[in-house]
Every structure is written in C-alpha cells, then in structure tokens.
mmCIF file of C-alpha atoms in Angstrom:
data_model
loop_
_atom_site.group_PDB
_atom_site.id
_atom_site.type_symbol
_atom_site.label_atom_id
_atom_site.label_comp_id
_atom_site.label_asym_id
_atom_site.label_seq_id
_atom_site.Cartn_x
_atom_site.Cartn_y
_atom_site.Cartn_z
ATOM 1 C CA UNK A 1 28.608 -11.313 -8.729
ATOM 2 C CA UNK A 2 26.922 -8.204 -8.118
ATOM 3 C CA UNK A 3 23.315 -7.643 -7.053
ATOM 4 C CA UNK A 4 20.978 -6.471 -9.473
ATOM 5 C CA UNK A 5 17.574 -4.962 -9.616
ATOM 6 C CA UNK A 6 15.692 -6.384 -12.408
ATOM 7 C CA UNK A 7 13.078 -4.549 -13.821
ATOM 8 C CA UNK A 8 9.922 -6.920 -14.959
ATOM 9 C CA UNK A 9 9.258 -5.154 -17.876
ATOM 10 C CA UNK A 10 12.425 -4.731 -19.590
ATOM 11 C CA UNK A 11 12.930 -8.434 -18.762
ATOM 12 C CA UNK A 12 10.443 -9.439 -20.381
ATOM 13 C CA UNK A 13 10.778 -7.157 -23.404
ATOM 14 C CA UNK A 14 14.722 -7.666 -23.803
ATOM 15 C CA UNK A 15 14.353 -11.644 -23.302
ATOM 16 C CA UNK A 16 11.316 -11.874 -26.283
ATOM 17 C CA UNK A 17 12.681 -8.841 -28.414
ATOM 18 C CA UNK A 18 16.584 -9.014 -28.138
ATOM 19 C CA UNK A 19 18.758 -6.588 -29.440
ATOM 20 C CA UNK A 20 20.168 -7.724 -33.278
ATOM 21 C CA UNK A 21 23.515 -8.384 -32.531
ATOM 22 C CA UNK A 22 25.051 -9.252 -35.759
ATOM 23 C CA UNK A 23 28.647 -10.155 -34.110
ATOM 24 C CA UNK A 24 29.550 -13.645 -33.789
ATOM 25 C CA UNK A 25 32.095 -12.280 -31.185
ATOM 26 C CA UNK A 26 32.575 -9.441 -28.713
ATOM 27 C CA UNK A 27 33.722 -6.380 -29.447
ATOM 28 C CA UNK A 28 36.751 -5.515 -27.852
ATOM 29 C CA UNK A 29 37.696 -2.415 -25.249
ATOM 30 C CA UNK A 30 38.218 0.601 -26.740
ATOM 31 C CA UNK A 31 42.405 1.836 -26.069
ATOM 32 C CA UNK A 32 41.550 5.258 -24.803
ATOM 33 C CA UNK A 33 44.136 8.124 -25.638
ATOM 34 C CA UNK A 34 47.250 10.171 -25.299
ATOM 35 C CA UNK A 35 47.483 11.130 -21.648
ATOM 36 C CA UNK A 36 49.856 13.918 -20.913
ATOM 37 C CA UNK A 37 49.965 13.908 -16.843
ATOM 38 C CA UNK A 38 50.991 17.145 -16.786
ATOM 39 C CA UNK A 39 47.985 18.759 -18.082
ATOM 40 C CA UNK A 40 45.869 17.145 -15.687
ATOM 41 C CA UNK A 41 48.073 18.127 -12.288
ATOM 42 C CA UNK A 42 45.269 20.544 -11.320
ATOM 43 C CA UNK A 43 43.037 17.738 -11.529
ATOM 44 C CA UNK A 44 44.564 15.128 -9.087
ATOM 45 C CA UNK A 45 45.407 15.634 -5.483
ATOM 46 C CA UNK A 46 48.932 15.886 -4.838
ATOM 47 C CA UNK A 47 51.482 14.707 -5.022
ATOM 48 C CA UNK A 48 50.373 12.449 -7.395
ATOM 49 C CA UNK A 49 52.294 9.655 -8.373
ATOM 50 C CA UNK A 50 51.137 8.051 -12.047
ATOM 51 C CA UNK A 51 54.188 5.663 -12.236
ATOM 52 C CA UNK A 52 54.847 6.183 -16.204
ATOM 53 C CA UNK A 53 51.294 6.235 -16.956
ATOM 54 C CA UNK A 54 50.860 7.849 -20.521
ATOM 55 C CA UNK A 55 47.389 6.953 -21.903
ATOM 56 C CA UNK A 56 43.882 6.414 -20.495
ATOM 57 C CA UNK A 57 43.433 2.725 -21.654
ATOM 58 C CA UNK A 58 41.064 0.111 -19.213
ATOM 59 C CA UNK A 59 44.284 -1.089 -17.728
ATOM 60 C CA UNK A 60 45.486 1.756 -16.723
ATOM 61 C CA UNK A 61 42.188 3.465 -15.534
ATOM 62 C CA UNK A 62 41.649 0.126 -13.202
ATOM 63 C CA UNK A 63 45.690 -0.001 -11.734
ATOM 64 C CA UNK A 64 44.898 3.690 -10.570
ATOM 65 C CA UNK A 65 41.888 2.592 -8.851
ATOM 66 C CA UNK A 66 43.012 -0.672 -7.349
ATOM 67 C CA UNK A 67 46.272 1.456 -6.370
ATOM 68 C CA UNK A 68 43.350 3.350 -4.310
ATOM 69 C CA UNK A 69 44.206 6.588 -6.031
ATOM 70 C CA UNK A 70 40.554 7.749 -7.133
ATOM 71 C CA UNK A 71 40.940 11.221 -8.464
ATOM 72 C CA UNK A 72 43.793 10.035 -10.939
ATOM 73 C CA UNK A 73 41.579 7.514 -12.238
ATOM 74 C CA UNK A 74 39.228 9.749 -12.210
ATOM 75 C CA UNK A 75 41.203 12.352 -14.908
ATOM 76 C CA UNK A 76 42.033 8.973 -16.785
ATOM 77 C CA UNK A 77 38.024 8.248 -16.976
ATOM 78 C CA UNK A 78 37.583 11.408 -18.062
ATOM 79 C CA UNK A 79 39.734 11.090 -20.764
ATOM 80 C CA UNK A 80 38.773 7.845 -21.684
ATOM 81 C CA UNK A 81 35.213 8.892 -21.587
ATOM 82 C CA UNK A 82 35.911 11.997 -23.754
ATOM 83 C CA UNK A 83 34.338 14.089 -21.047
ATOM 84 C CA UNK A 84 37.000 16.722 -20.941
ATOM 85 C CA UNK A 85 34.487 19.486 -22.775
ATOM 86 C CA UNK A 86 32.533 19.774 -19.775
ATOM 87 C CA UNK A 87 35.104 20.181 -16.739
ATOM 88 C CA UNK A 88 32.041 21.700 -14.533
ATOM 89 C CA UNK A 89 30.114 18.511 -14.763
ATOM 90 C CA UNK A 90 32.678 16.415 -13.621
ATOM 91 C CA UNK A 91 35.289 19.267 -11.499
ATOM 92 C CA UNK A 92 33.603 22.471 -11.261
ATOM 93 C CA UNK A 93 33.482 24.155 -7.367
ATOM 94 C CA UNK A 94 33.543 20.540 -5.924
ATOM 95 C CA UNK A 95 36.759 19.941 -3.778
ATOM 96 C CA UNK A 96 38.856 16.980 -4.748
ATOM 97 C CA UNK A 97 39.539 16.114 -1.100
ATOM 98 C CA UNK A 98 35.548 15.313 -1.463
ATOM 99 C CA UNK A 99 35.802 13.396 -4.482
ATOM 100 C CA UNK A 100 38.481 11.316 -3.489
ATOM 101 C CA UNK A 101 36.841 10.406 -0.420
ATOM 102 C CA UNK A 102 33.310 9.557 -1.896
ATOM 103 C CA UNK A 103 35.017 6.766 -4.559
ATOM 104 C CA UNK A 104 37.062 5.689 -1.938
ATOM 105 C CA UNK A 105 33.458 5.190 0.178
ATOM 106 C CA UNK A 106 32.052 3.537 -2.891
ATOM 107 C CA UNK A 107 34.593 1.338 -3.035
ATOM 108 C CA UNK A 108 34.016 0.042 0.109
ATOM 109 C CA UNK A 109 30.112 0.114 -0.041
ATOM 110 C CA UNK A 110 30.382 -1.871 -3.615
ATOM 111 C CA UNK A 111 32.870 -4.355 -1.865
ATOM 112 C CA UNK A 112 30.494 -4.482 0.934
ATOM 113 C CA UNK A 113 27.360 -4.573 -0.685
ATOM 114 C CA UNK A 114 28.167 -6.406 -3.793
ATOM 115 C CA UNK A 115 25.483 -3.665 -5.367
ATOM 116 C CA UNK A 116 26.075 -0.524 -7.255
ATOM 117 C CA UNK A 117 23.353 1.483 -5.644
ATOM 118 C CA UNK A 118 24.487 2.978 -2.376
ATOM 119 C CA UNK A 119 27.113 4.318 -4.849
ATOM 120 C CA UNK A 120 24.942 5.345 -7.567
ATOM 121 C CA UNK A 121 23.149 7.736 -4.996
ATOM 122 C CA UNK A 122 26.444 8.867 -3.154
ATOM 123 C CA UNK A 123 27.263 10.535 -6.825
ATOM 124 C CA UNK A 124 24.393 11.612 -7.345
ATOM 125 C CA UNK A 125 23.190 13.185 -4.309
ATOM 126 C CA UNK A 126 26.933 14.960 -2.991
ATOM 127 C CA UNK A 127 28.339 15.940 -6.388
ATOM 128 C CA UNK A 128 25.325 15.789 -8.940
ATOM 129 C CA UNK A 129 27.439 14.102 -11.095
ATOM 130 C CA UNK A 130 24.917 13.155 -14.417
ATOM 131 C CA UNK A 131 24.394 9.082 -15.055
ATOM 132 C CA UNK A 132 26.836 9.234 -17.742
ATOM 133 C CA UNK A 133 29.515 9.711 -15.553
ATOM 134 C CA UNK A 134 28.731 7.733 -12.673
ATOM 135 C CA UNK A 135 27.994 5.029 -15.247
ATOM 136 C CA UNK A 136 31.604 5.240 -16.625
ATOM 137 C CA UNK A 137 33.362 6.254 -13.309
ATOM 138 C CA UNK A 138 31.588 2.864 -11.368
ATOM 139 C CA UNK A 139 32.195 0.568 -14.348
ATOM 140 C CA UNK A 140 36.069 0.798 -13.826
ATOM 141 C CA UNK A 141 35.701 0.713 -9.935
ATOM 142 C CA UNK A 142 33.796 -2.513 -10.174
ATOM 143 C CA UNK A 143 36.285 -3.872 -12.587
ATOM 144 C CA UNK A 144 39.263 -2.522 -10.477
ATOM 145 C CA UNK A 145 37.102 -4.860 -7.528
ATOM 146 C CA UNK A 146 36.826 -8.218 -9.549
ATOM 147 C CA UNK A 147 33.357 -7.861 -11.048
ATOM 148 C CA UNK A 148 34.295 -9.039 -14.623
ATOM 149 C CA UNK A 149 31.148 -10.823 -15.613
ATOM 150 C CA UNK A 150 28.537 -8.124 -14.823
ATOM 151 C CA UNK A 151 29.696 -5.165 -14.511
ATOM 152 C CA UNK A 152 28.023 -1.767 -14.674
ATOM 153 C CA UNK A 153 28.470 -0.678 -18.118
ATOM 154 C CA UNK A 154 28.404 2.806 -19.531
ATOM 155 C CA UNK A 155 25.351 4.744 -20.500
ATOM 156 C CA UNK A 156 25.300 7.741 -22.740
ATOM 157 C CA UNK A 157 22.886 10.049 -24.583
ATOM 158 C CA UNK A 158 24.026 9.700 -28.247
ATOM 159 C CA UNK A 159 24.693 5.995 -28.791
ATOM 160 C CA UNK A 160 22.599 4.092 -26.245
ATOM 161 C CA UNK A 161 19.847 6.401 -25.716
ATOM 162 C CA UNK A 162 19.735 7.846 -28.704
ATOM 163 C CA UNK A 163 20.555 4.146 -31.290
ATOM 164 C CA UNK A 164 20.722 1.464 -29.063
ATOM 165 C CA UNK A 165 17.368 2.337 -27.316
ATOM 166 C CA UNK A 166 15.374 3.238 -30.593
ATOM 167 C CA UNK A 167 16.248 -0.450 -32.206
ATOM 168 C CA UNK A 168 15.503 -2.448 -28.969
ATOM 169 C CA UNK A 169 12.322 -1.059 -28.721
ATOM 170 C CA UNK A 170 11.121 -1.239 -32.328
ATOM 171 C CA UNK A 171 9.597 -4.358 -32.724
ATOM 172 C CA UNK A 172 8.512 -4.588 -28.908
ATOM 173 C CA UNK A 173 3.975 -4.429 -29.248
ATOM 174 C CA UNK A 174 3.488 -0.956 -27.507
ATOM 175 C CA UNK A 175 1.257 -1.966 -24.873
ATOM 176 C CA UNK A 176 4.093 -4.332 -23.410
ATOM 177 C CA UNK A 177 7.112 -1.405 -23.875
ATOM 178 C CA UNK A 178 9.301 -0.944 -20.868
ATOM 179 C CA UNK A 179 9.577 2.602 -19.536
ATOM 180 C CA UNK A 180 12.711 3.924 -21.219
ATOM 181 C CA UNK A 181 16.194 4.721 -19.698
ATOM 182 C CA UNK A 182 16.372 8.907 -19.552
ATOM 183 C CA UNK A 183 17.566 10.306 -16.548
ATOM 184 C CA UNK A 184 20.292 9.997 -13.682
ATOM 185 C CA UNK A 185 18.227 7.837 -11.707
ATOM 186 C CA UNK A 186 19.344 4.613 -10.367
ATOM 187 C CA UNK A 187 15.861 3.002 -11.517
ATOM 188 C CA UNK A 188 16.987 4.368 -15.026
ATOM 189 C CA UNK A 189 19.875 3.036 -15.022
ATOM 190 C CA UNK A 190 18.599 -0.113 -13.599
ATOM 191 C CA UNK A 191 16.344 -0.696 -16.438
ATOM 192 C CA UNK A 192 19.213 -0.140 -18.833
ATOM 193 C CA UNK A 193 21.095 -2.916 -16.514
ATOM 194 C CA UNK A 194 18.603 -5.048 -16.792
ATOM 195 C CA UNK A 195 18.592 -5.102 -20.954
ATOM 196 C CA UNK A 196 22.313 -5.326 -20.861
ATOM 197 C CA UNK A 197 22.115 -8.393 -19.009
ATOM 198 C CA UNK A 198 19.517 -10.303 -20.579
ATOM 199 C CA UNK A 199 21.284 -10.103 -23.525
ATOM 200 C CA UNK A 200 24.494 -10.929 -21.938
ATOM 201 C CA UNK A 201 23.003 -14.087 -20.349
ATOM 202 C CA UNK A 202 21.652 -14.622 -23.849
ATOM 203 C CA UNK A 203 25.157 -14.403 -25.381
ATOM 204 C CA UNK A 204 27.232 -15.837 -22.830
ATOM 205 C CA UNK A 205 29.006 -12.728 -22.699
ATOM 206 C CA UNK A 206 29.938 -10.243 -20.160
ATOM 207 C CA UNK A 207 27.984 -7.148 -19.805
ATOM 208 C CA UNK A 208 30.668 -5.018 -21.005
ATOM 209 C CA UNK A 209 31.310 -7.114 -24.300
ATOM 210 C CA UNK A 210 27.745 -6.695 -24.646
ATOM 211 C CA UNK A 211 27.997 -2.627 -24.148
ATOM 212 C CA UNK A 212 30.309 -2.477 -26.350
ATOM 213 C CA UNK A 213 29.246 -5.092 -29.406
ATOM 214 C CA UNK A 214 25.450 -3.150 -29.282
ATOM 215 C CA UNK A 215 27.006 0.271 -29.628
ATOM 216 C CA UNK A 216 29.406 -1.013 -32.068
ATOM 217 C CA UNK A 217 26.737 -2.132 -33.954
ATOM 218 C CA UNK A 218 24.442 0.814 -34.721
ATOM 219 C CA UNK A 219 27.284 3.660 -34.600
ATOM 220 C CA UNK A 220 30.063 1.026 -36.719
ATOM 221 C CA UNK A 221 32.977 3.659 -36.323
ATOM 222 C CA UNK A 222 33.423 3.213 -32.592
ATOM 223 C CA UNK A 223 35.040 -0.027 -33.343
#
C-alpha cells in the first residue's frame, strides 16, 4: 500500500457528495496503440532492446519498466498517453541519460518510501515535466512495483479537470467545497488522490478502475 496524503476537505466532500458512477462494474484499461519502434529510436537510449514489442498497451508499458528500461517505457507512455503532439514537454533539450536516471531514482524512492511524492517533485523540479505526465509516467511505475490497489492514477485537463471535476463538485454546499485540482503541484494532485480514493474505498475498487469508470462516464467514447 502506498502512503497517501489526505486532504480534509476533499474527504469530506467526496465521502458525502460521491461521484455518480452509474457502472455496476469497472471499466476496463484502455489497449493503447500501434507502436512502430522504429520511429521512436531517437527517443530511447541505445541500444535499445524492445523484445517484439509492437503496441503501447498497460502490459507492455509495465514489462519495460520492471525490465528497468525507463526511457522505452517512457516512449510507450507517451504513446499510450497520446502525448506525442507535444515532444518539448516531455523530450525537448533534456538529455535522456537524465531521464533515465531520474525514473530509475523514483523507482527506488517509491520502493523505498512506499509514497509518490519524493518522485512527484524529482519530475517536477529537474525536468518540469507538467502533472499530466508525471501522473501517467508514475501510475505505470507504481504498477510495474506491485501497487495494484491504489495506485496513482492519471490526471488530465479535458476529462478530469474539465468533466469529472465540474460534476463532483456540483451538488457539494459552496461554503464546504474543496480547493480544486489545477496545477502540477503535488498538493493538487493530492487532492485529486484523495477523491479517487474515497470513491474507490466506496466501491471496493482499485483506484485505477475508478479513473477510468469516472472518465468513462462523463466523456462515454473513451470506453
């Protein structure tokens, strides 16, 4: 189990207001895509050695990681995460040497630590990489580590900030309304992390099946 910072307010708010999950069961992962290796040779450190991988599905993304090849999962991620439009965010000047390092540290702080947030602020402070991507790229490293049941889960702007956010907070009285999740800080994220798991706890799900049955739910053509 990983360690969590709860925030009180969102607690409180997701536990007496929870999300409308119309599902009687989890939605399942999404596949990913296509993934032709070649294309993404500039974006690995070599030589790279993908062992007849050919799309950016879960399984995949966590056998790179657990095979302790970070940058690889990395381009899978990316892929996965349909990031690939903005190769500065995630690439630009930044030296994969460096990147490959950091995940490999934050694989061995989250093992260490059981906690998410020496990691959150390695990505954050050495390659300013934006909550969305952390949030994606440390999901699959947890899961790669064994932390099934409550996993960081992805965050984005258009679905959960922008759907999942606006519904949750609806019917919640405005003088007891959490602050909201906007930004690429870990307390953000945290308060994010703490909805997801309320409702998790509340549906005897993982977070993840949670993530993915609430976006699923107000943008229907994910699924």
């Amino acid at each position: 189990m990983l360690y969590w910072k709860s925030d009180a307010e969102t607690f409180e708010a997701a536990t007496r207001y929870p999300f409308p999950i119309r599902h009687t069961m989890p939605v399942g992962p999404f596949r990913g895509r296509p993934f032709d290796v070649a294309k993404w040779s500039h974006r690995v450190l070599q030589p790279a050695d993908w062992r007849g991988a050919s799309r950016s599905d879960p399984d995949e993304i966590i056998r790179q990681f657990r095979n302790q090849r970070y940058t690889q999962a990395l381009a899978l991620v990316v892929s996965w995460g349909t990031m690939w439009r903005r190769p500065d965010a995630v690439w630009g000047n930044r030296k994969l040497e460096t990147i490959e390092s950091l995940l490999r540290d934050c694989s061995q702080s989250i093992r260490r630590s059981e906690s998410i947030e020496e990691s959150w602020t390695s990505l954050r402070g050495n390659l300013s990489w934006s909550s969305v991507l952390i949030s994606k790229t440390l999901h699959f490293l947890c899961l790669s580590l064994g932390f099934e049941h409550d996993a960081p889960v992805p965050i984005d702007g258009e679905v959960i900030r922008g759907k999942v956010w606006p519904v949750f907070i609806h019917p919640v009285p405005l003088k007891k309304r959490p602050r909201d999740w906007t930004g690429d800080t870990f307390d953000a994220y945290s308060r994010y992390m703490t909805a997801i798991l309320a409702w998790a706890s509340q549906k005897q799900w993982t977070t993840s099946e949670v993530e993915r049955t609430v976006s699923v739910e107000v943008e229907p053509s994910w699924e």
